[in-house]
Amino acid sequence: MGAYILRRLLLIIPTLLGIMIINFGLVQFVPGGPVEQAIAELQGQGDVFEGIAGTGADIEVQSTGVVDRYNGARGLPPEFIEELERLYGLDKPPLERFLSMMWNYMHLDFGESYFRKIGVLELVVEKLPVSITLGLWSTIIAYMISIPLGIRKAIRDGSTFDTWTSAVIIVGYALPGFLFAIVLLVLFAGGSYWQVFPLRGLTSDNWDSLSMLGKVGDYFWHIALPVFASSIAAFAWLTLLTKNSFLDEIKKQYVMTARAKGLSESQVLYGHVFRNAMLIIIAGFPSLFVAVFFGGSIIIETIFSLDGIGRLGFEAAVGRDYPVMFGTLFVFGLIGLLVGIISDLMYVLVDPRIDFEAREG
């Protein structure tokens, strides 16, 4: 198993490199880079996209030179534009910039944000706990509810209970997470109905003055709505997966043999079926966690004003803060790949009969 884990860890390097190459290449063709962002702010346009979309006819382009490459330059001296390019490191060829960036990443040097004037690694370390907390709690709660519910639905397949719970699950699966989050805000966070939960943030203003028990309660009070909104789609998907997995195992020959030997239904279900049925559910853990961590964190953090890495990456993409963009992408990719390895280890933990090394051999 050790050799298999080592191979998987080594595969992270080319996989992560491929992710960075693709995204770095795509960024080269996207309009509105940091230089144009700085020009837009300097010209008082407020946002670079206004210059791209609506001011092309007003650009005073000089005959030749570096100014021609940027929308909204309006006759700014070429020396000034060149200074901006040097400031943001864009005066070098793309390949040289990419190789320099990856070399720095190997030394855990993620550079400094263009516009925040703070180290990217410091920003990521500051924001990452919020996103991990949101993703981890959402995944744990989804598993705690979905597995017992899915087993119950499998046992009572075709009953009234199975029918109406399936209807609720389908609605939850079809409802977009961001829409459900807005509904929760309107209903329970001081919208048009009840002020039960706080509107934003993870802690109250008087956090430092609270007791330890008070801090725990305040934390869960703030995290309740974001976690609920993040876990609704995962809950629906995981419940159906659990039900179908158990139904598939219940119909197999070894279950009929166990029942014929006089074992109780509980012994058959939890002594024989459970371990085999849980394999596919455990396999879904990394995809579920990463789905919440990647997609859910961006939307939910923005709606509930949570200062996490998803919101940080979104704001960096809008503001063309390239060091933060690629730094958060690197962290997201690395976490996703590591969680995939953890999934394989959980396979072996649940069923020691699984041997990845023997399968590869």
Tab-separated table of C-alpha atoms in Angstrom:
chain	number	residue	atom	x	y	z
A	1	MET	CA	0.000	0.000	0.000
A	2	GLY	CA	2.908	2.315	0.694
A	3	ALA	CA	4.172	2.056	-2.880
A	4	TYR	CA	0.690	2.806	-4.225
A	5	ILE	CA	0.353	5.916	-2.045
A	6	LEU	CA	3.808	7.077	-3.162
A	7	ARG	CA	2.830	6.690	-6.825
A	8	ARG	CA	-0.384	8.605	-6.262
A	9	LEU	CA	1.484	11.400	-4.499
A	10	LEU	CA	3.960	11.609	-7.386
A	11	LEU	CA	1.072	11.779	-9.879
A	12	ILE	CA	-0.122	14.935	-8.143
A	13	ILE	CA	2.801	16.823	-9.700
A	14	PRO	CA	1.930	16.349	-13.419
A	15	THR	CA	-1.807	16.606	-12.719
A	16	LEU	CA	-1.467	19.886	-10.868
A	17	LEU	CA	0.946	21.137	-13.510
A	18	GLY	CA	-1.611	20.355	-16.232
A	19	ILE	CA	-4.330	22.240	-14.339
A	20	MET	CA	-2.099	25.287	-14.013
A	21	ILE	CA	-0.994	25.171	-17.675
A	22	ILE	CA	-4.575	25.054	-18.980
A	23	ASN	CA	-5.802	27.874	-16.777
A	24	PHE	CA	-2.729	30.029	-17.324
A	25	GLY	CA	-3.116	29.592	-21.088
A	26	LEU	CA	-6.796	30.517	-20.994
A	27	VAL	CA	-6.088	33.669	-18.997
A	28	GLN	CA	-3.773	34.912	-21.750
A	29	PHE	CA	-6.786	35.239	-24.085
A	30	VAL	CA	-9.159	36.854	-21.588
A	31	PRO	CA	-9.505	40.647	-21.951
A	32	GLY	CA	-9.247	43.013	-19.035
A	33	GLY	CA	-5.956	42.159	-17.345
A	34	PRO	CA	-4.489	43.931	-14.306
A	35	VAL	CA	-2.984	46.704	-16.460
A	36	GLU	CA	-6.394	47.481	-17.976
A	37	GLN	CA	-7.917	47.238	-14.498
A	38	ALA	CA	-5.436	49.829	-13.230
A	39	ILE	CA	-6.083	52.046	-16.281
A	40	ALA	CA	-9.846	51.840	-15.740
A	41	GLU	CA	-9.485	52.910	-12.115
A	42	LEU	CA	-7.085	55.694	-13.107
A	43	GLN	CA	-9.509	56.972	-15.759
A	44	GLY	CA	-12.369	56.916	-13.253
A	45	GLN	CA	-14.314	54.242	-15.145
A	46	GLY	CA	-14.680	52.182	-12.002
A	47	ASP	CA	-14.330	48.824	-13.711
A	48	VAL	CA	-12.246	47.468	-16.526
A	49	PHE	CA	-15.228	45.846	-18.239
A	50	GLU	CA	-16.823	49.230	-18.876
A	51	GLY	CA	-13.789	50.130	-20.936
A	52	ILE	CA	-13.917	46.863	-22.843
A	53	ALA	CA	-17.637	46.939	-23.547
A	54	GLY	CA	-18.464	50.567	-24.017
A	55	THR	CA	-15.510	52.876	-24.584
A	56	GLY	CA	-13.746	51.310	-27.544
A	57	ALA	CA	-14.787	54.152	-29.852
A	58	ASP	CA	-13.373	56.781	-27.503
A	59	ILE	CA	-9.883	55.333	-27.226
A	60	GLU	CA	-7.188	57.694	-28.336
A	61	VAL	CA	-4.710	55.200	-29.748
A	62	GLN	CA	-1.175	56.270	-30.458
A	63	SER	CA	0.261	55.205	-33.806
A	64	THR	CA	2.456	52.397	-32.535
A	65	GLY	CA	3.737	51.071	-29.269
A	66	VAL	CA	2.622	49.380	-26.077
A	67	VAL	CA	-0.502	51.551	-25.637
A	68	ASP	CA	-2.175	49.863	-28.617
A	69	ARG	CA	-2.520	46.637	-26.654
A	70	TYR	CA	-4.843	48.046	-23.980
A	71	ASN	CA	-8.436	49.231	-24.122
A	72	GLY	CA	-9.131	52.569	-22.522
A	73	ALA	CA	-5.540	53.855	-22.680
A	74	ARG	CA	-6.719	57.253	-24.027
A	75	GLY	CA	-3.339	58.659	-24.970
A	76	LEU	CA	-1.486	57.679	-21.814
A	77	PRO	CA	2.284	57.847	-22.348
A	78	PRO	CA	3.863	54.532	-23.384
A	79	GLU	CA	6.400	54.871	-20.581
A	80	PHE	CA	3.598	54.810	-18.026
A	81	ILE	CA	2.044	51.667	-19.550
A	82	GLU	CA	5.433	49.973	-19.638
A	83	GLU	CA	5.912	50.815	-15.974
A	84	LEU	CA	2.552	49.208	-15.178
A	85	GLU	CA	3.595	46.094	-17.075
A	86	ARG	CA	6.839	45.886	-15.111
A	87	LEU	CA	4.922	46.433	-11.871
A	88	TYR	CA	2.664	43.443	-12.584
A	89	GLY	CA	5.386	41.337	-14.192
A	90	LEU	CA	3.674	41.383	-17.595
A	91	ASP	CA	6.701	42.720	-19.452
A	92	LYS	CA	8.009	39.158	-19.884
A	93	PRO	CA	6.838	36.460	-22.330
A	94	PRO	CA	4.010	34.186	-21.045
A	95	LEU	CA	6.209	31.074	-20.946
A	96	GLU	CA	8.832	32.807	-18.860
A	97	ARG	CA	6.171	34.119	-16.491
A	98	PHE	CA	4.612	30.670	-16.106
A	99	LEU	CA	7.916	28.911	-15.424
A	100	SER	CA	8.871	31.585	-12.921
A	101	MET	CA	5.484	31.260	-11.200
A	102	MET	CA	5.712	27.450	-10.898
A	103	TRP	CA	9.314	27.670	-9.656
A	104	ASN	CA	8.177	30.057	-6.937
A	105	TYR	CA	5.243	27.766	-6.069
A	106	MET	CA	7.708	24.911	-5.528
A	107	HIS	CA	9.269	27.067	-2.815
A	108	LEU	CA	5.832	28.013	-1.402
A	109	ASP	CA	6.304	31.544	-2.684
A	110	PHE	CA	2.905	32.600	-4.042
A	111	GLY	CA	3.844	36.233	-4.476
A	112	GLU	CA	1.873	39.269	-3.403
A	113	SER	CA	-1.608	40.394	-4.341
A	114	TYR	CA	-1.620	43.133	-6.982
A	115	PHE	CA	-4.229	45.238	-5.253
A	116	ARG	CA	-4.325	44.118	-1.598
A	117	LYS	CA	-0.593	44.589	-0.950
A	118	ILE	CA	-0.442	41.394	1.120
A	119	GLY	CA	1.151	38.005	0.501
A	120	VAL	CA	-1.046	35.470	-1.310
A	121	LEU	CA	-0.050	32.659	1.063
A	122	GLU	CA	-1.011	34.826	4.009
A	123	LEU	CA	-4.385	35.519	2.387
A	124	VAL	CA	-5.001	31.829	1.643
A	125	VAL	CA	-4.056	30.758	5.181
A	126	GLU	CA	-6.380	33.422	6.556
A	127	LYS	CA	-9.372	32.485	4.378
A	128	LEU	CA	-8.967	28.710	4.028
A	129	PRO	CA	-10.372	27.691	7.471
A	130	VAL	CA	-13.719	29.306	6.632
A	131	SER	CA	-14.122	27.310	3.396
A	132	ILE	CA	-12.916	24.051	4.943
A	133	THR	CA	-15.322	24.535	7.842
A	134	LEU	CA	-18.229	25.132	5.489
A	135	GLY	CA	-17.378	22.168	3.260
A	136	LEU	CA	-16.609	19.773	6.105
A	137	TRP	CA	-19.727	20.497	8.159
A	138	SER	CA	-21.938	20.349	5.078
A	139	THR	CA	-20.489	16.973	4.072
A	140	ILE	CA	-20.703	15.509	7.586
A	141	ILE	CA	-24.315	16.610	8.048
A	142	ALA	CA	-25.255	15.296	4.606
A	143	TYR	CA	-23.774	11.899	5.492
A	144	MET	CA	-25.386	11.816	8.948
A	145	ILE	CA	-28.845	12.399	7.487
A	146	SER	CA	-28.584	10.695	4.109
A	147	ILE	CA	-27.193	7.318	5.144
A	148	PRO	CA	-29.912	6.441	7.724
A	149	LEU	CA	-32.604	7.880	5.440
A	150	GLY	CA	-31.287	6.005	2.401
A	151	ILE	CA	-31.173	2.717	4.330
A	152	ARG	CA	-34.730	3.283	5.560
A	153	LYS	CA	-35.912	3.989	2.018
A	154	ALA	CA	-34.217	0.827	0.763
A	155	ILE	CA	-35.885	-1.311	3.433
A	156	ARG	CA	-39.312	0.220	2.716
A	157	ASP	CA	-38.878	0.457	-1.035
A	158	GLY	CA	-42.176	1.232	-2.772
A	159	SER	CA	-43.992	2.240	0.430
A	160	THR	CA	-45.738	5.543	1.101
A	161	PHE	CA	-42.735	6.673	3.151
A	162	ASP	CA	-40.423	5.976	0.210
A	163	THR	CA	-42.705	7.853	-2.197
A	164	TRP	CA	-43.112	11.115	-0.286
A	165	THR	CA	-39.469	11.246	0.845
A	166	SER	CA	-38.436	10.729	-2.784
A	167	ALA	CA	-40.596	13.699	-3.787
A	168	VAL	CA	-38.895	15.888	-1.175
A	169	ILE	CA	-35.444	14.679	-2.264
A	170	ILE	CA	-36.143	15.395	-5.944
A	171	VAL	CA	-37.237	18.932	-5.094
A	172	GLY	CA	-34.096	19.422	-3.001
A	173	TYR	CA	-31.907	18.082	-5.781
A	174	ALA	CA	-33.524	20.304	-8.412
A	175	LEU	CA	-33.425	23.466	-6.279
A	176	PRO	CA	-30.235	25.485	-6.919
A	177	GLY	CA	-28.143	26.017	-3.818
A	178	PHE	CA	-27.936	29.789	-4.240
A	179	LEU	CA	-31.732	30.055	-4.579
A	180	PHE	CA	-32.238	27.979	-1.456
A	181	ALA	CA	-29.731	30.196	0.366
A	182	ILE	CA	-31.669	33.321	-0.627
A	183	VAL	CA	-34.920	31.713	0.558
A	184	LEU	CA	-33.306	30.956	3.915
A	185	LEU	CA	-32.111	34.554	4.214
A	186	VAL	CA	-35.560	35.919	3.423
A	187	LEU	CA	-37.313	33.585	5.857
A	188	PHE	CA	-34.927	33.356	8.801
A	189	ALA	CA	-32.329	36.146	8.587
A	190	GLY	CA	-34.394	39.305	8.835
A	191	GLY	CA	-35.741	39.394	5.294
A	192	SER	CA	-39.528	39.648	5.295
A	193	TYR	CA	-40.318	37.187	8.076
A	194	TRP	CA	-38.247	36.097	11.089
A	195	GLN	CA	-34.930	37.303	12.483
A	196	VAL	CA	-33.783	33.950	13.828
A	197	PHE	CA	-30.248	33.709	12.441
A	198	PRO	CA	-27.581	36.360	11.710
A	199	LEU	CA	-27.360	37.767	8.200
A	200	ARG	CA	-23.596	37.520	7.662
A	201	GLY	CA	-20.277	36.469	9.134
A	202	LEU	CA	-19.189	33.574	11.355
A	203	THR	CA	-19.022	35.375	14.699
A	204	SER	CA	-20.815	38.136	16.546
A	205	ASP	CA	-19.299	41.520	17.383
A	206	ASN	CA	-18.993	40.555	21.060
A	207	TRP	CA	-17.158	37.294	20.270
A	208	ASP	CA	-14.122	38.102	22.452
A	209	SER	CA	-16.265	38.719	25.523
A	210	LEU	CA	-18.179	35.422	25.266
A	211	SER	CA	-17.429	32.352	27.361
A	212	MET	CA	-16.128	29.183	25.705
A	213	LEU	CA	-19.632	27.674	25.648
A	214	GLY	CA	-21.002	30.971	24.362
A	215	LYS	CA	-18.435	31.030	21.541
A	216	VAL	CA	-19.389	27.498	20.485
A	217	GLY	CA	-23.074	28.413	20.460
A	218	ASP	CA	-22.418	31.653	18.596
A	219	TYR	CA	-20.355	29.812	15.969
A	220	PHE	CA	-23.058	27.234	15.266
A	221	TRP	CA	-25.694	29.974	15.250
A	222	HIS	CA	-23.840	31.763	12.453
A	223	ILE	CA	-22.920	28.639	10.469
A	224	ALA	CA	-26.395	27.061	10.534
A	225	LEU	CA	-27.887	28.695	7.413
A	226	PRO	CA	-24.749	28.498	5.199
A	227	VAL	CA	-24.222	24.831	6.049
A	228	PHE	CA	-27.887	24.004	5.489
A	229	ALA	CA	-27.841	25.759	2.111
A	230	SER	CA	-24.609	23.993	1.095
A	231	SER	CA	-25.715	20.510	2.119
A	232	ILE	CA	-29.198	20.413	0.551
A	233	ALA	CA	-28.090	19.253	-2.913
A	234	ALA	CA	-25.482	16.881	-1.449
A	235	PHE	CA	-28.122	15.459	0.889
A	236	ALA	CA	-30.449	14.623	-2.007
A	237	TRP	CA	-27.743	13.018	-4.145
A	238	LEU	CA	-26.279	10.992	-1.281
A	239	THR	CA	-29.666	9.701	-0.073
A	240	LEU	CA	-30.530	8.304	-3.499
A	241	LEU	CA	-27.038	6.826	-3.838
A	242	THR	CA	-27.371	5.104	-0.454
A	243	LYS	CA	-30.800	3.705	-1.258
A	244	ASN	CA	-29.784	2.331	-4.649
A	245	SER	CA	-26.567	0.861	-3.272
A	246	PHE	CA	-28.408	-0.992	-0.505
A	247	LEU	CA	-31.122	-2.189	-2.867
A	248	ASP	CA	-28.495	-3.602	-5.177
A	249	GLU	CA	-26.811	-5.503	-2.337
A	250	ILE	CA	-30.080	-6.753	-0.769
A	251	LYS	CA	-30.961	-8.569	-3.993
A	252	LYS	CA	-27.706	-10.566	-4.063
A	253	GLN	CA	-27.400	-14.260	-3.291
A	254	TYR	CA	-25.377	-13.931	-0.094
A	255	VAL	CA	-28.231	-11.972	1.533
A	256	MET	CA	-30.721	-14.742	0.733
A	257	THR	CA	-28.249	-17.274	2.178
A	258	ALA	CA	-27.850	-15.265	5.372
A	259	ARG	CA	-31.603	-15.052	5.822
A	260	ALA	CA	-31.952	-18.800	5.170
A	261	LYS	CA	-29.484	-19.436	8.011
A	262	GLY	CA	-31.903	-17.731	10.391
A	263	LEU	CA	-30.120	-14.418	10.876
A	264	SER	CA	-32.296	-11.505	11.897
A	265	GLU	CA	-32.978	-8.694	9.438
A	266	SER	CA	-30.803	-6.374	11.503
A	267	GLN	CA	-27.890	-8.852	11.423
A	268	VAL	CA	-28.263	-9.306	7.679
A	269	LEU	CA	-28.483	-5.593	7.005
A	270	TYR	CA	-25.730	-4.293	9.266
A	271	GLY	CA	-23.559	-7.393	9.501
A	272	HIS	CA	-23.386	-8.234	5.785
A	273	VAL	CA	-25.006	-5.646	3.527
A	274	PHE	CA	-23.737	-2.499	5.207
A	275	ARG	CA	-20.021	-2.975	4.522
A	276	ASN	CA	-20.481	-3.808	0.849
A	277	ALA	CA	-23.075	-1.096	0.224
A	278	MET	CA	-20.968	1.571	1.932
A	279	LEU	CA	-18.047	1.175	-0.467
A	280	ILE	CA	-19.612	3.253	-3.222
A	281	ILE	CA	-20.820	5.810	-0.675
A	282	ILE	CA	-17.331	6.241	0.741
A	283	ALA	CA	-16.050	6.581	-2.807
A	284	GLY	CA	-18.405	9.527	-3.221
A	285	PHE	CA	-16.977	11.373	-0.205
A	286	PRO	CA	-14.175	13.219	-2.024
A	287	SER	CA	-16.391	14.259	-4.929
A	288	LEU	CA	-19.045	15.471	-2.495
A	289	PHE	CA	-16.584	17.383	-0.323
A	290	VAL	CA	-14.790	18.902	-3.295
A	291	ALA	CA	-18.119	19.852	-4.924
A	292	VAL	CA	-19.165	21.733	-1.794
A	293	PHE	CA	-15.676	23.138	-1.263
A	294	PHE	CA	-15.208	24.298	-4.868
A	295	GLY	CA	-18.629	25.324	-6.143
A	296	GLY	CA	-20.647	25.811	-2.986
A	297	SER	CA	-18.050	27.881	-1.183
A	298	ILE	CA	-17.959	30.553	-3.896
A	299	ILE	CA	-21.729	31.049	-4.031
A	300	ILE	CA	-22.584	30.508	-0.379
A	301	GLU	CA	-19.685	32.598	0.923
A	302	THR	CA	-20.745	35.483	-1.308
A	303	ILE	CA	-24.423	35.314	-0.309
A	304	PHE	CA	-23.732	35.028	3.428
A	305	SER	CA	-20.735	37.395	3.363
A	306	LEU	CA	-18.338	34.738	4.632
A	307	ASP	CA	-14.703	35.685	4.214
A	308	GLY	CA	-13.453	32.398	2.744
A	309	ILE	CA	-11.162	31.283	-0.034
A	310	GLY	CA	-14.015	30.785	-2.509
A	311	ARG	CA	-15.063	34.407	-2.219
A	312	LEU	CA	-11.406	35.448	-2.316
A	313	GLY	CA	-10.885	33.604	-5.607
A	314	PHE	CA	-14.056	35.051	-7.106
A	315	GLU	CA	-13.081	38.613	-6.220
A	316	ALA	CA	-9.574	38.000	-7.576
A	317	ALA	CA	-10.999	36.740	-10.884
A	318	VAL	CA	-13.257	39.770	-11.219
A	319	GLY	CA	-10.420	42.142	-10.313
A	320	ARG	CA	-7.835	40.263	-12.424
A	321	ASP	CA	-5.603	39.803	-9.399
A	322	TYR	CA	-3.528	37.076	-11.060
A	323	PRO	CA	-1.339	36.048	-8.077
A	324	VAL	CA	-4.437	35.460	-5.943
A	325	MET	CA	-6.265	33.748	-8.829
A	326	PHE	CA	-3.536	31.208	-9.468
A	327	GLY	CA	-2.677	30.845	-5.785
A	328	THR	CA	-6.245	29.863	-4.870
A	329	LEU	CA	-6.455	27.619	-7.956
A	330	PHE	CA	-3.280	25.840	-6.860
A	331	VAL	CA	-4.667	25.312	-3.354
A	332	PHE	CA	-8.049	24.099	-4.661
A	333	GLY	CA	-6.381	21.655	-7.041
A	334	LEU	CA	-3.968	20.325	-4.425
A	335	ILE	CA	-6.749	19.757	-1.893
A	336	GLY	CA	-8.902	17.967	-4.468
A	337	LEU	CA	-6.077	15.609	-5.430
A	338	LEU	CA	-5.162	14.850	-1.815
A	339	VAL	CA	-8.794	14.115	-0.945
A	340	GLY	CA	-8.846	11.598	-3.810
A	341	ILE	CA	-5.967	9.702	-2.172
A	342	ILE	CA	-7.763	9.809	1.175
A	343	SER	CA	-10.763	8.218	-0.534
A	344	ASP	CA	-8.651	5.235	-1.598
A	345	LEU	CA	-7.357	4.844	1.949
A	346	MET	CA	-10.921	4.817	3.241
A	347	TYR	CA	-11.744	2.049	0.750
A	348	VAL	CA	-9.075	-0.143	2.339
A	349	LEU	CA	-10.157	0.834	5.845
A	350	VAL	CA	-13.745	-0.251	5.218
A	351	ASP	CA	-12.853	-3.414	3.289
A	352	PRO	CA	-9.302	-4.775	3.858
A	353	ARG	CA	-9.852	-7.201	0.966
A	354	ILE	CA	-9.246	-4.328	-1.463
A	355	ASP	CA	-5.617	-4.200	-2.593
A	356	PHE	CA	-4.790	-1.446	-5.082
A	357	GLU	CA	-1.225	-2.679	-5.516
A	358	ALA	CA	-2.369	-6.192	-6.495
A	359	ARG	CA	-4.891	-4.707	-8.920
A	360	GLU	CA	-2.220	-2.612	-10.617
A	361	GLY	CA	0.141	-5.570	-10.782
